[in-house]
Tab-separated table of C-alpha atoms in Angstrom:
chain	number	residue	atom	x	y	z
A	172	MET	CA	-6.098	17.616	33.194
A	173	LEU	CA	-7.944	14.771	34.922
A	174	TYR	CA	-10.302	14.339	31.973
A	175	GLY	CA	-7.410	14.235	29.533
A	176	LEU	CA	-5.555	11.606	31.576
A	177	SER	CA	-8.739	9.546	31.882
A	178	LEU	CA	-9.237	9.753	28.117
A	179	LEU	CA	-5.653	8.680	27.444
A	180	ALA	CA	-5.816	5.827	29.975
A	181	GLY	CA	-9.081	4.647	28.455
A	182	ILE	CA	-7.576	4.574	24.951
A	183	VAL	CA	-4.543	2.601	26.198
A	184	LEU	CA	-6.767	0.065	27.973
A	185	LEU	CA	-9.032	-0.285	24.936
A	186	PHE	CA	-6.058	-0.887	22.681
A	187	GLY	CA	-4.482	-3.438	25.038
A	188	GLY	CA	-7.804	-5.123	25.753
A	189	GLY	CA	-8.639	-5.387	22.070
A	190	GLU	CA	-5.254	-6.934	21.299
A	191	ALA	CA	-5.555	-9.452	24.158
A	192	LEU	CA	-9.100	-10.374	23.160
A	193	ILE	CA	-8.154	-10.902	19.517
A	194	ARG	CA	-5.181	-13.095	20.409
A	195	GLY	CA	-7.198	-15.154	22.879
A	196	ALA	CA	-10.104	-15.543	20.465
A	197	VAL	CA	-7.871	-16.540	17.533
A	198	ALA	CA	-6.054	-19.080	19.719
A	199	GLY	CA	-9.349	-20.450	21.020
A	200	ALA	CA	-10.678	-20.771	17.472
A	201	LYS	CA	-7.588	-22.718	16.446
A	202	ARG	CA	-7.904	-25.035	19.464
A	203	MET	CA	-11.527	-25.727	18.506
A	204	GLY	CA	-10.575	-26.487	14.915
A	205	VAL	CA	-12.244	-23.437	13.379
A	206	SER	CA	-10.927	-22.813	9.876
A	207	PRO	CA	-8.548	-19.885	9.305
A	208	LEU	CA	-11.078	-18.499	6.820
A	209	LEU	CA	-13.894	-18.328	9.367
A	210	THR	CA	-11.467	-17.152	12.052
A	211	GLY	CA	-10.325	-14.220	9.932
A	212	LEU	CA	-13.817	-13.364	8.746
A	213	VAL	CA	-15.624	-13.458	12.095
A	214	VAL	CA	-13.127	-13.543	14.983
A	215	VAL	CA	-10.641	-10.976	13.678
A	216	GLY	CA	-13.428	-8.918	12.108
A	217	PHE	CA	-15.387	-8.670	15.344
A	218	GLY	CA	-12.252	-8.563	17.500
A	219	THR	CA	-10.811	-5.437	15.908
A	220	SER	CA	-14.199	-3.761	16.396
A	221	ALA	CA	-14.440	-4.794	20.065
A	222	PRO	CA	-13.537	-1.324	21.442
A	223	GLU	CA	-16.244	0.311	19.304
A	224	LEU	CA	-18.690	-2.356	20.469
A	225	VAL	CA	-18.010	-1.907	24.192
A	226	VAL	CA	-17.932	1.902	24.065
A	227	SER	CA	-21.111	2.231	21.974
A	228	ILE	CA	-23.031	-0.272	24.121
A	229	ASP	CA	-21.849	1.476	27.285
A	230	ALA	CA	-22.867	4.862	25.868
A	231	ALA	CA	-26.258	3.530	24.764
A	232	ILE	CA	-26.966	2.079	28.220
A	233	ARG	CA	-25.954	5.393	29.811
A	234	GLU	CA	-28.364	7.142	27.419
A	235	GLN	CA	-25.599	9.024	25.631
A	236	PRO	CA	-26.669	8.362	22.025
A	237	ASP	CA	-24.509	11.125	20.542
A	238	ILE	CA	-21.372	9.243	21.599
A	239	ALA	CA	-22.796	5.813	20.707
A	240	VAL	CA	-23.650	6.872	17.154
A	241	GLY	CA	-20.779	9.330	16.743
A	242	ASN	CA	-18.265	6.644	17.722
A	243	ILE	CA	-19.392	4.374	14.866
A	244	VAL	CA	-19.820	7.031	12.190
A	245	GLY	CA	-16.516	8.660	13.159
A	246	SER	CA	-14.723	5.292	13.253
A	247	ASN	CA	-15.890	4.425	9.744
A	248	ILE	CA	-14.720	7.804	8.466
A	249	GLY	CA	-11.363	7.444	10.236
A	250	ASN	CA	-10.886	3.841	9.089
A	251	ILE	CA	-10.998	4.893	5.442
A	252	LEU	CA	-9.557	8.405	5.400
A	253	LEU	CA	-6.998	8.083	8.211
A	254	ILE	CA	-6.001	4.414	8.453
A	255	LEU	CA	-6.130	3.419	4.777
A	256	GLY	CA	-4.602	6.772	3.863
A	257	LEU	CA	-1.726	6.092	6.258
A	258	CYS	CA	-1.304	2.517	5.033
A	259	ALA	CA	-1.252	3.608	1.384
A	260	ALA	CA	1.444	6.140	2.245
A	261	ILE	CA	3.515	3.258	3.653
A	262	CYS	CA	2.840	0.870	0.783
A	263	PRO	CA	0.531	1.165	-2.263
A	264	MET	CA	-2.533	-0.950	-1.458
A	265	THR	CA	-3.620	-3.641	-3.881
A	266	VAL	CA	-7.059	-5.164	-3.472
A	267	GLN	CA	-8.437	-8.601	-4.248
A	268	PRO	CA	-11.332	-8.588	-6.750
A	269	LEU	CA	-13.529	-10.427	-4.249
A	270	ALA	CA	-13.041	-7.739	-1.603
A	271	LEU	CA	-13.915	-5.037	-4.112
A	272	ARG	CA	-16.928	-6.745	-5.670
A	273	ARG	CA	-18.445	-7.819	-2.370
A	274	ASP	CA	-17.070	-6.017	0.677
A	275	GLY	CA	-16.534	-2.648	-0.986
A	276	VAL	CA	-20.081	-2.612	-2.298
A	277	VAL	CA	-21.468	-3.790	1.059
A	278	VAL	CA	-19.653	-0.959	2.883
A	279	VAL	CA	-21.370	1.583	0.629
A	280	GLY	CA	-24.665	-0.289	0.939
A	281	ALA	CA	-24.438	-0.382	4.755
A	282	SER	CA	-23.812	3.383	4.802
A	283	VAL	CA	-26.848	3.962	2.592
A	284	LEU	CA	-28.953	1.664	4.789
A	285	PHE	CA	-27.931	3.617	7.887
A	286	ILE	CA	-28.889	6.932	6.238
A	287	VAL	CA	-32.278	5.557	5.188
A	288	LEU	CA	-33.056	4.106	8.622
A	289	ALA	CA	-31.827	7.233	10.418
A	290	TRP	CA	-33.954	9.507	8.224
A	291	SER	CA	-36.695	9.586	10.885
A	292	GLY	CA	-34.205	10.966	13.431
A	293	GLU	CA	-33.905	7.773	15.471
A	294	LEU	CA	-32.719	4.181	15.160
A	295	ALA	CA	-35.584	2.152	16.622
A	296	ARG	CA	-35.337	-1.430	17.831
A	297	TRP	CA	-36.992	-2.872	14.726
A	298	GLU	CA	-34.485	-0.989	12.583
A	299	ALA	CA	-31.674	-2.363	14.747
A	300	ALA	CA	-32.996	-5.868	14.113
A	301	LEU	CA	-32.897	-5.137	10.374
A	302	LEU	CA	-29.235	-4.119	10.653
A	303	LEU	CA	-28.390	-7.355	12.484
A	304	LEU	CA	-30.257	-9.443	9.897
A	305	ALA	CA	-28.261	-7.699	7.164
A	306	LEU	CA	-25.036	-8.563	9.028
A	307	ALA	CA	-26.056	-12.229	9.343
A	308	ALA	CA	-26.856	-12.359	5.624
A	309	TYR	CA	-23.470	-10.793	4.812
A	310	LEU	CA	-21.567	-13.305	6.960
A	311	VAL	CA	-23.326	-16.277	5.339
A	312	TRP	CA	-22.709	-14.840	1.874
A	313	ALA	CA	-19.077	-14.009	2.627
A	314	TYR	CA	-18.276	-17.440	4.046
A	315	HIS	CA	-19.817	-19.337	1.144
A	316	THR	CA	-18.317	-17.134	-1.571
A	317	GLU	CA	-14.828	-17.372	-0.079
A	318	ARG	CA	-15.025	-21.145	0.205
A	319	GLN	CA	-15.926	-21.325	-3.479
A	320	GLN	CA	-13.410	-18.769	-4.741
A	321	PRO	CA	-10.121	-19.895	-6.309
A	322	LEU	CA	-6.901	-18.690	-4.697
A	323	PRO	CA	-5.884	-16.066	-3.734
A	324	GLU	CA	-9.291	-14.440	-3.230
A	325	GLY	CA	-10.621	-17.149	-0.947
A	326	GLU	CA	-7.672	-16.763	1.428
A	327	MET	CA	-7.981	-13.032	2.090
A	328	HIS	CA	-9.748	-13.373	5.426
A	329	ALA	CA	-7.760	-16.478	6.296
A	330	ALA	CA	-4.651	-14.339	5.931
A	331	GLU	CA	-6.127	-11.822	8.364
A	332	ALA	CA	-6.023	-14.500	11.050
A	333	GLU	CA	-2.364	-15.130	10.247
A	334	GLU	CA	-1.574	-11.440	10.885
A	335	VAL	CA	-2.378	-12.022	14.575
A	336	THR	CA	0.915	-13.148	16.093
A	337	ALA	CA	2.109	-14.144	19.570
A	338	ILE	CA	-1.112	-15.922	20.454
A	339	PRO	CA	-1.393	-18.046	23.627
A	340	THR	CA	-1.311	-21.815	23.218
A	341	SER	CA	-2.516	-23.350	26.480
A	342	THR	CA	-6.136	-23.381	27.607
A	343	VAL	CA	-5.235	-21.452	30.759
A	344	MET	CA	-3.441	-18.700	28.836
A	345	ILE	CA	-6.275	-18.478	26.303
A	346	SER	CA	-8.764	-18.035	29.136
A	347	VAL	CA	-6.545	-15.438	30.817
A	348	ALA	CA	-6.206	-13.492	27.550
A	349	LEU	CA	-9.968	-13.489	27.019
A	350	VAL	CA	-10.835	-12.486	30.588
A	351	VAL	CA	-8.106	-9.851	30.855
A	352	GLY	CA	-8.926	-8.487	27.416
A	353	LEU	CA	-12.623	-8.192	28.218
A	354	GLY	CA	-11.874	-6.584	31.580
A	355	MET	CA	-9.546	-4.043	29.984
A	356	LEU	CA	-12.161	-3.217	27.358
A	357	ILE	CA	-14.861	-2.622	29.963
A	358	GLY	CA	-12.553	-0.573	32.197
A	359	GLY	CA	-11.180	1.332	29.230
A	360	SER	CA	-14.657	2.198	27.985
A	361	GLN	CA	-15.587	3.588	31.407
A	362	LEU	CA	-12.475	5.772	31.549
A	363	LEU	CA	-12.837	6.859	27.928
A	364	LEU	CA	-16.460	7.923	28.371
A	365	TYR	CA	-15.700	9.725	31.633
A	366	GLY	CA	-12.817	11.622	30.054
A	367	ALA	CA	-14.643	12.326	26.787
A	368	ILE	CA	-17.805	13.657	28.425
A	369	GLY	CA	-15.853	15.718	30.954
A	370	LEU	CA	-13.608	17.140	28.243
A	371	ALA	CA	-16.593	18.030	26.076
A	372	GLN	CA	-18.268	19.857	28.945
A	373	ALA	CA	-15.066	21.640	30.000
A	374	MET	CA	-14.299	22.825	26.454
A	375	GLY	CA	-17.879	23.607	25.511
A	376	ILE	CA	-17.805	21.034	22.695
A	377	SER	CA	-20.769	18.793	21.965
A	378	GLU	CA	-20.588	15.116	22.894
A	379	ALA	CA	-21.264	14.296	19.244
A	380	VAL	CA	-18.041	16.018	18.126
A	381	ILE	CA	-16.006	14.263	20.821
A	382	GLY	CA	-17.550	10.911	19.851
A	383	LEU	CA	-16.949	11.482	16.147
A	384	THR	CA	-13.294	12.431	16.580
A	385	ILE	CA	-11.368	11.601	19.773
A	386	VAL	CA	-13.457	8.601	20.851
A	387	ALA	CA	-13.674	7.265	17.291
A	388	VAL	CA	-9.907	7.409	16.761
A	389	GLY	CA	-9.265	5.817	20.163
A	390	THR	CA	-11.560	2.880	19.491
A	391	SER	CA	-10.096	2.395	15.982
A	392	LEU	CA	-6.577	1.663	17.251
A	393	PRO	CA	-6.865	-2.161	16.837
A	394	GLU	CA	-7.874	-1.705	13.175
A	395	MET	CA	-4.935	0.666	12.752
A	396	ALA	CA	-2.520	-1.814	14.352
A	397	VAL	CA	-3.637	-4.767	12.184
A	398	SER	CA	-3.709	-2.691	9.003
A	399	VAL	CA	-0.362	-0.939	9.517
A	400	ILE	CA	1.345	-4.244	10.366
A	401	ALA	CA	-0.144	-5.776	7.213
A	402	ALA	CA	1.042	-2.796	5.139
A	403	LEU	CA	4.574	-3.024	6.566
A	404	ARG	CA	4.623	-6.735	5.699
A	405	ARG	CA	3.406	-5.879	2.178
A	406	HIS	CA	0.128	-7.735	2.819
A	407	ALA	CA	-1.867	-4.834	1.418
A	408	ASP	CA	-4.938	-6.878	0.518
A	409	VAL	CA	-5.258	-7.893	4.180
A	410	ALA	CA	-5.130	-4.251	5.290
A	411	VAL	CA	-7.880	-3.256	2.855
A	412	GLY	CA	-9.970	-6.316	3.732
A	413	ASN	CA	-9.609	-5.607	7.456
A	414	ILE	CA	-10.901	-2.039	7.103
A	415	LEU	CA	-13.777	-2.975	4.805
A	416	GLY	CA	-14.840	-5.770	7.149
A	417	SER	CA	-14.545	-3.549	10.214
A	418	ASN	CA	-16.734	-0.849	8.663
A	419	ILE	CA	-19.386	-3.432	7.837
A	420	PHE	CA	-19.343	-4.800	11.402
A	421	ASN	CA	-19.473	-1.289	12.846
A	422	VAL	CA	-22.652	-0.188	11.070
A	423	LEU	CA	-24.574	-3.435	10.826
A	424	GLY	CA	-23.408	-5.141	14.019
A	425	ILE	CA	-22.472	-2.549	16.621
A	426	LEU	CA	-25.175	-0.006	15.819
A	427	GLY	CA	-27.620	-2.890	15.563
A	428	ILE	CA	-26.737	-4.236	19.007
A	429	SER	CA	-26.620	-0.772	20.597
A	430	ALA	CA	-29.991	0.283	19.202
A	431	CYS	CA	-31.527	-3.031	20.275
A	432	LEU	CA	-30.569	-2.210	23.859
A	433	GLN	CA	-31.653	1.436	23.655
A	434	PRO	CA	-33.236	3.287	20.684
A	435	LEU	CA	-30.691	5.835	19.463
A	436	PRO	CA	-31.724	9.376	18.500
A	437	ILE	CA	-29.614	10.748	15.646
A	438	VAL	CA	-28.213	14.184	16.439
A	439	GLU	CA	-28.829	16.844	13.767
A	440	ARG	CA	-25.123	17.311	13.104
A	441	VAL	CA	-24.714	13.635	12.109
A	442	SER	CA	-27.772	13.660	9.841
A	443	GLN	CA	-26.710	16.894	8.131
A	444	PHE	CA	-22.971	16.307	7.767
A	445	ASP	CA	-21.185	13.261	9.176
A	446	GLN	CA	-23.309	10.490	7.678
A	447	TRP	CA	-22.707	12.017	4.243
A	448	VAL	CA	-18.958	12.164	4.901
A	449	MET	CA	-19.122	8.473	5.874
A	450	LEU	CA	-20.949	7.604	2.640
A	451	GLY	CA	-18.722	9.875	0.546
A	452	SER	CA	-15.491	8.420	1.933
A	453	ALA	CA	-16.726	4.869	1.229
A	454	ALA	CA	-17.723	5.814	-2.320
A	455	LEU	CA	-14.396	7.608	-2.886
A	456	LEU	CA	-12.470	4.559	-1.685
A	457	LEU	CA	-14.475	2.348	-4.044
A	458	LEU	CA	-13.699	4.717	-6.928
A	459	PHE	CA	-9.972	4.757	-6.113
A	460	LEU	CA	-9.845	0.963	-5.882
A	461	TYR	CA	-11.719	0.446	-9.150
A	462	THR	CA	-9.148	2.564	-11.010
A	463	GLY	CA	-6.346	0.038	-11.266
A	464	MET	CA	-7.383	-2.290	-8.421
A	465	ARG	CA	-5.035	-0.476	-6.051
A	466	LEU	CA	-4.721	2.495	-3.701
A	467	SER	CA	-1.668	4.510	-4.713
A	468	ARG	CA	0.415	6.778	-2.512
A	469	TRP	CA	-1.107	9.935	-3.967
A	470	GLU	CA	-4.587	8.546	-3.378
A	471	GLY	CA	-3.561	7.749	0.197
A	472	ALA	CA	-2.342	11.328	0.572
A	473	ALA	CA	-5.701	12.544	-0.734
A	474	LEU	CA	-7.500	10.438	1.889
A	475	LEU	CA	-5.284	11.824	4.668
A	476	GLY	CA	-5.937	15.347	3.421
A	477	GLY	CA	-9.640	14.645	3.466
A	478	TYR	CA	-9.441	13.493	7.084
A	479	ALA	CA	-7.495	16.596	8.091
A	480	ALA	CA	-10.193	18.750	6.467
A	481	TYR	CA	-12.938	16.766	8.220
A	482	ILE	CA	-11.304	17.252	11.641
A	483	ALA	CA	-10.794	20.965	10.978
A	484	LEU	CA	-14.453	21.395	10.010
A	485	SER	CA	-15.597	19.345	13.002
A	486	PHE	CA	-13.981	21.710	15.502
A	487	THR	CA	-14.612	24.994	13.694
A	488	ILE	CA	-17.921	25.048	11.826
A	489	PHE	CA	-19.862	22.614	14.008
């Protein structure tokens, strides 16, 4: 009971902290004159992945690599199969050609890079540095291509910044939002890890399974909020762009930072099953989007069915 309440409280704090941090960061970027394009690309992209970042870093420092890695791999699977599946059920998802040609391919490429680097059974520090260099190269490429693209492609990430509403305006409120958001993220990560580890031990479930499922879904709530809001507003391209960008940040940025702090062993379950589900879901999404430049309701239902099957297998076979 205590572990379950701790897990729930941690998820609530992570969600609230992520929302506060995004709003404060977007407001601060506007006050400093940062373009909406760069704000959407970097601030919103990193902001929605803040819970994954804090939880994975915390887990890496505590020498709990199964949760650190499982959180990212599970989040990327959930982002595509669960969140985009849910959004497509709400509203068929169109996609901008730029997002498909660049971000969709990079998501698949980042998944392949992770599998190659993890082949030895561990993400070493030099491999983490390679992931971070790949992220830096992607950000430079993305910013320059979007500046050069004609409308509407070049405004996709700028529109992501516009999806963040009710942002503070004064310097004091911006600072409060940032500090409170960061504090909630740190506190939420502590509660989430305590509850997740305790629950895993009490139920006889591996930490990897808990990280890949419960923790991953909990840390993906900001992505779900931004994407569902965008789908309800019929801004489907923003929802797709948000998920693609988040998955790129998760693998290249968060795993890179976490493994820089502490080399991360890759549990056998992830290397045999979950990393292939992550790659397969990214490839399936790319295939769906290439067929008509949209994600239809039946394709969304197929993604949701795939996530239900993945969860069932996670708690039965493994």
